[in-house]
Amino acid sequence: MKAAIIYTSVTGNTSTLAEIIGEKMSKHNIETELIPVDEFQPERLHDYDIVTVGTYSWDNGDLPIEMEEVFEAFEDQEVKHITTGVFGTGDSFYPYYCGAVDIFRDMLYVHTNLAVTLKVELTPQEEDLHRCEKFCDRLLSEFAVVS
Ligand SMILES: Cc1cc2nc3c(=O)[nH]c(=O)nc-3n(C[C@H](O)[C@H](O)[C@H](O)COP(=O)(O)O)c2cc1C
């Protein structure tokens, strides 16, 4: 079984969250590749059974431009068999909190076996660790149902 986390981060909040989720996955004995978006290869998407996407939000809850290629790869390829999750960090000061997570969620729900979503306010805090654990539990139990 192969798992990957594809993520983007400018100021480090989402990459911290990606690392926490990667660690939680390894505690379940699941080796998870951490892929920064600039290393993403669309043709390799098929290689994975579980993919989680991590993104911050920008410009009125929008997707960061660098995540568009990832978004389109899921839309354009046959990926119904992949179990997915989406997580992100945002700032509730903005009217559309973590809007990019919602945008990915709606697309992944249509094109993949979407299991779970997670929104975190800015830098992950102690209380978010448990939420990350739940995120992984949910992802893996959904994967177990389809595999
Ligand atoms: C210009 C600008 C626009 C932003 N717009 C939003 C937004 O619409 N919704 C939101 O939840 N957060 C918004 N944010 C907050 C970032 O998503 C948040 O700081 C995030 O944790 C950054 O992630 P990173 O540290 O991984 O780069 C915005 C931040 C900036 C600087």
mmCIF file of C-alpha atoms and ligand atoms in Angstrom:
data_model
loop_
_atom_site.group_PDB
_atom_site.id
_atom_site.type_symbol
_atom_site.label_atom_id
_atom_site.label_comp_id
_atom_site.label_asym_id
_atom_site.label_seq_id
_atom_site.Cartn_x
_atom_site.Cartn_y
_atom_site.Cartn_z
ATOM 1 C CA MET A 1 0.000 0.000 0.000
ATOM 2 C CA LYS A 2 1.328 3.433 -0.933
ATOM 3 C CA ALA A 3 0.411 6.754 0.647
ATOM 4 C CA ALA A 4 1.370 10.333 -0.124
ATOM 5 C CA ILE A 5 0.828 13.807 1.265
ATOM 6 C CA ILE A 6 0.960 16.513 -1.403
ATOM 7 C CA TYR A 7 1.149 19.938 0.169
ATOM 8 C CA THR A 8 1.954 23.596 -0.246
ATOM 9 C CA SER A 9 3.063 26.114 2.347
ATOM 10 C CA VAL A 10 4.526 29.610 2.267
ATOM 11 C CA THR A 11 5.009 30.520 5.934
ATOM 12 C CA GLY A 12 5.305 26.979 7.318
ATOM 13 C CA ASN A 13 1.926 26.330 8.975
ATOM 14 C CA THR A 14 0.682 23.797 6.427
ATOM 15 C CA SER A 15 4.050 22.069 6.141
ATOM 16 C CA THR A 16 4.076 21.629 9.949
ATOM 17 C CA LEU A 17 0.609 20.097 9.728
ATOM 18 C CA ALA A 18 1.747 17.842 6.861
ATOM 19 C CA GLU A 19 4.682 16.606 8.951
ATOM 20 C CA ILE A 20 2.435 15.866 11.943
ATOM 21 C CA ILE A 21 0.038 13.890 9.762
ATOM 22 C CA GLY A 22 2.994 12.050 8.163
ATOM 23 C CA GLU A 23 4.260 11.072 11.638
ATOM 24 C CA LYS A 24 0.823 9.866 12.719
ATOM 25 C CA MET A 25 0.620 7.739 9.576
ATOM 26 C CA SER A 26 3.984 6.164 10.323
ATOM 27 C CA LYS A 27 2.718 5.273 13.821
ATOM 28 C CA HIS A 28 0.136 3.179 11.980
ATOM 29 C CA ASN A 29 3.071 1.580 10.116
ATOM 30 C CA ILE A 30 2.173 3.336 6.901
ATOM 31 C CA GLU A 31 5.106 4.799 5.082
ATOM 32 C CA THR A 32 3.878 8.113 3.669
ATOM 33 C CA GLU A 33 5.742 10.149 1.075
ATOM 34 C CA LEU A 34 5.727 13.874 1.808
ATOM 35 C CA ILE A 35 5.613 15.667 -1.537
ATOM 36 C CA PRO A 36 5.975 19.473 -1.662
ATOM 37 C CA VAL A 37 3.857 20.713 -4.554
ATOM 38 C CA ASP A 38 6.874 21.783 -6.611
ATOM 39 C CA GLU A 39 7.951 18.117 -6.689
ATOM 40 C CA PHE A 40 4.516 16.813 -7.641
ATOM 41 C CA GLN A 41 4.428 14.631 -10.762
ATOM 42 C CA PRO A 42 0.848 14.282 -12.062
ATOM 43 C CA GLU A 43 1.629 11.023 -13.872
ATOM 44 C CA ARG A 44 2.530 9.407 -10.512
ATOM 45 C CA LEU A 45 -0.856 10.064 -8.897
ATOM 46 C CA HIS A 46 -1.979 6.580 -9.932
ATOM 47 C CA ASP A 47 0.793 4.974 -7.917
ATOM 48 C CA TYR A 48 -0.900 5.752 -4.600
ATOM 49 C CA ASP A 49 -3.737 4.083 -2.709
ATOM 50 C CA ILE A 50 -4.099 6.943 -0.221
ATOM 51 C CA VAL A 51 -3.449 10.604 -1.013
ATOM 52 C CA THR A 52 -3.916 13.544 1.299
ATOM 53 C CA VAL A 53 -3.706 17.117 0.095
ATOM 54 C CA GLY A 54 -2.592 20.001 2.312
ATOM 55 C CA THR A 55 -3.194 23.637 1.409
ATOM 56 C CA TYR A 56 -3.400 27.108 2.863
ATOM 57 C CA SER A 57 -6.085 29.521 1.594
ATOM 58 C CA TRP A 58 -5.554 32.717 -0.291
ATOM 59 C CA ASP A 59 -7.381 35.643 -1.783
ATOM 60 C CA ASN A 60 -10.896 35.280 -0.380
ATOM 61 C CA GLY A 61 -10.749 31.560 0.360
ATOM 62 C CA ASP A 62 -9.223 30.601 -2.949
ATOM 63 C CA LEU A 63 -6.735 27.883 -3.924
ATOM 64 C CA PRO A 64 -3.094 28.899 -4.061
ATOM 65 C CA ILE A 65 -2.105 29.041 -7.724
ATOM 66 C CA GLU A 66 0.561 26.335 -7.301
ATOM 67 C CA MET A 67 -2.142 23.832 -6.249
ATOM 68 C CA GLU A 68 -4.060 24.132 -9.512
ATOM 69 C CA GLU A 69 -1.983 21.427 -11.187
ATOM 70 C CA VAL A 70 -2.786 19.013 -8.346
ATOM 71 C CA PHE A 71 -6.469 19.933 -8.515
ATOM 72 C CA GLU A 72 -6.582 19.330 -12.270
ATOM 73 C CA ALA A 73 -4.700 16.026 -12.001
ATOM 74 C CA PHE A 74 -7.490 14.642 -9.788
ATOM 75 C CA GLU A 75 -10.151 16.072 -12.081
ATOM 76 C CA ASP A 76 -8.608 14.735 -15.294
ATOM 77 C CA GLN A 77 -7.422 11.270 -14.260
ATOM 78 C CA GLU A 78 -9.262 8.102 -13.321
ATOM 79 C CA VAL A 79 -8.719 8.210 -9.537
ATOM 80 C CA LYS A 80 -11.951 6.832 -8.114
ATOM 81 C CA HIS A 81 -9.991 4.042 -6.377
ATOM 82 C CA ILE A 82 -7.811 6.466 -4.375
ATOM 83 C CA THR A 83 -8.864 7.150 -0.787
ATOM 84 C CA THR A 84 -8.283 10.820 -0.071
ATOM 85 C CA GLY A 85 -8.284 13.409 2.663
ATOM 86 C CA VAL A 86 -7.773 17.157 2.564
ATOM 87 C CA PHE A 87 -6.361 19.344 5.309
ATOM 88 C CA GLY A 88 -5.398 22.976 5.513
ATOM 89 C CA THR A 89 -4.493 25.930 7.620
ATOM 90 C CA GLY A 90 -6.198 29.295 7.455
ATOM 91 C CA ASP A 91 -6.950 32.417 9.429
ATOM 92 C CA SER A 92 -10.489 32.924 10.706
ATOM 93 C CA PHE A 93 -9.901 36.665 10.443
ATOM 94 C CA TYR A 94 -10.789 36.190 6.758
ATOM 95 C CA PRO A 95 -14.460 35.791 5.765
ATOM 96 C CA TYR A 96 -13.930 32.473 3.977
ATOM 97 C CA TYR A 97 -11.972 30.431 6.526
ATOM 98 C CA CYS A 98 -9.930 27.638 4.900
ATOM 99 C CA GLY A 99 -11.900 28.069 1.677
ATOM 100 C CA ALA A 100 -9.303 26.109 -0.315
ATOM 101 C CA VAL A 101 -10.037 23.036 1.824
ATOM 102 C CA ASP A 102 -13.717 23.302 0.875
ATOM 103 C CA ILE A 103 -12.843 23.679 -2.815
ATOM 104 C CA PHE A 104 -10.673 20.538 -2.743
ATOM 105 C CA ARG A 105 -13.264 18.681 -0.638
ATOM 106 C CA ASP A 106 -16.038 19.238 -3.176
ATOM 107 C CA MET A 107 -13.877 18.066 -6.092
ATOM 108 C CA LEU A 108 -12.376 15.062 -4.255
ATOM 109 C CA TYR A 109 -15.850 13.981 -3.179
ATOM 110 C CA VAL A 110 -16.841 13.692 -6.828
ATOM 111 C CA HIS A 111 -13.651 12.165 -8.248
ATOM 112 C CA THR A 112 -12.177 10.016 -5.436
ATOM 113 C CA ASN A 113 -13.097 8.070 -2.323
ATOM 114 C CA LEU A 114 -13.002 11.121 -0.021
ATOM 115 C CA ALA A 115 -12.668 10.068 3.625
ATOM 116 C CA VAL A 116 -11.988 13.129 5.745
ATOM 117 C CA THR A 117 -11.171 16.842 5.991
ATOM 118 C CA LEU A 118 -9.344 18.921 8.597
ATOM 119 C CA LYS A 119 -9.023 22.699 9.122
ATOM 120 C CA VAL A 120 -6.481 24.192 11.491
ATOM 121 C CA GLU A 121 -6.163 27.812 12.590
ATOM 122 C CA LEU A 122 -2.677 29.015 11.591
ATOM 123 C CA THR A 123 0.077 27.008 13.363
ATOM 124 C CA PRO A 124 -1.001 23.601 14.706
ATOM 125 C CA GLN A 125 -1.351 23.648 18.507
ATOM 126 C CA GLU A 126 -1.243 20.905 21.136
ATOM 127 C CA GLU A 127 -5.018 20.381 20.871
ATOM 128 C CA ASP A 128 -4.727 19.797 17.129
ATOM 129 C CA LEU A 129 -2.576 16.695 17.599
ATOM 130 C CA HIS A 130 -5.601 14.652 18.585
ATOM 131 C CA ARG A 131 -7.506 15.987 15.571
ATOM 132 C CA CYS A 132 -4.610 14.870 13.339
ATOM 133 C CA GLU A 133 -4.796 11.409 14.872
ATOM 134 C CA LYS A 134 -8.527 11.271 14.139
ATOM 135 C CA PHE A 135 -7.854 12.429 10.598
ATOM 136 C CA CYS A 136 -5.529 9.448 10.046
ATOM 137 C CA ASP A 137 -7.886 6.997 11.778
ATOM 138 C CA ARG A 138 -10.709 8.070 9.531
ATOM 139 C CA LEU A 139 -8.558 7.891 6.421
ATOM 140 C CA LEU A 140 -7.366 4.378 7.224
ATOM 141 C CA SER A 141 -10.731 2.994 8.243
ATOM 142 C CA GLU A 142 -12.233 4.294 5.001
ATOM 143 C CA PHE A 143 -9.355 2.737 3.064
ATOM 144 C CA ALA A 144 -9.983 -0.567 4.839
ATOM 145 C CA VAL A 145 -13.623 -0.520 3.687
ATOM 146 C CA VAL A 146 -12.742 -0.242 -0.010
ATOM 147 C CA SER A 147 -9.624 -2.422 -0.142
HETATM 148 C C1 LIG B 1 -3.047 37.904 1.512
HETATM 149 C C2 LIG B 1 -3.557 36.748 2.358
HETATM 150 C C3 LIG B 1 -4.822 36.241 2.116
HETATM 151 C C4 LIG B 1 -5.335 35.205 2.903
HETATM 152 N N1 LIG B 1 -6.614 34.771 2.675
HETATM 153 C C5 LIG B 1 -7.136 33.816 3.489
HETATM 154 C C6 LIG B 1 -8.481 33.382 3.308
HETATM 155 O O1 LIG B 1 -9.214 33.836 2.438
HETATM 156 N N2 LIG B 1 -8.963 32.420 4.151
HETATM 157 C C7 LIG B 1 -8.204 31.885 5.153
HETATM 158 O O2 LIG B 1 -8.698 31.029 5.893
HETATM 159 N N3 LIG B 1 -6.921 32.287 5.346
HETATM 160 C C8 LIG B 1 -6.373 33.222 4.535
HETATM 161 N N4 LIG B 1 -5.087 33.645 4.733
HETATM 162 C C9 LIG B 1 -4.308 33.045 5.839
HETATM 163 C C10 LIG B 1 -3.406 31.881 5.414
HETATM 164 O O3 LIG B 1 -4.127 30.888 4.732
HETATM 165 C C11 LIG B 1 -2.794 31.285 6.681
HETATM 166 O O4 LIG B 1 -1.890 32.213 7.236
HETATM 167 C C12 LIG B 1 -2.097 29.966 6.446
HETATM 168 O O5 LIG B 1 -1.861 29.308 7.684
HETATM 169 C C13 LIG B 1 -0.785 30.113 5.710
HETATM 170 O O6 LIG B 1 -0.277 28.810 5.495
HETATM 171 P P1 LIG B 1 1.278 28.499 5.328
HETATM 172 O O7 LIG B 1 1.978 28.938 6.627
HETATM 173 O O8 LIG B 1 1.343 27.037 5.152
HETATM 174 O O9 LIG B 1 1.776 29.271 4.147
HETATM 175 C C14 LIG B 1 -4.549 34.663 3.941
HETATM 176 C C15 LIG B 1 -3.259 35.169 4.173
HETATM 177 C C16 LIG B 1 -2.760 36.201 3.398
HETATM 178 C C17 LIG B 1 -1.372 36.734 3.692
#
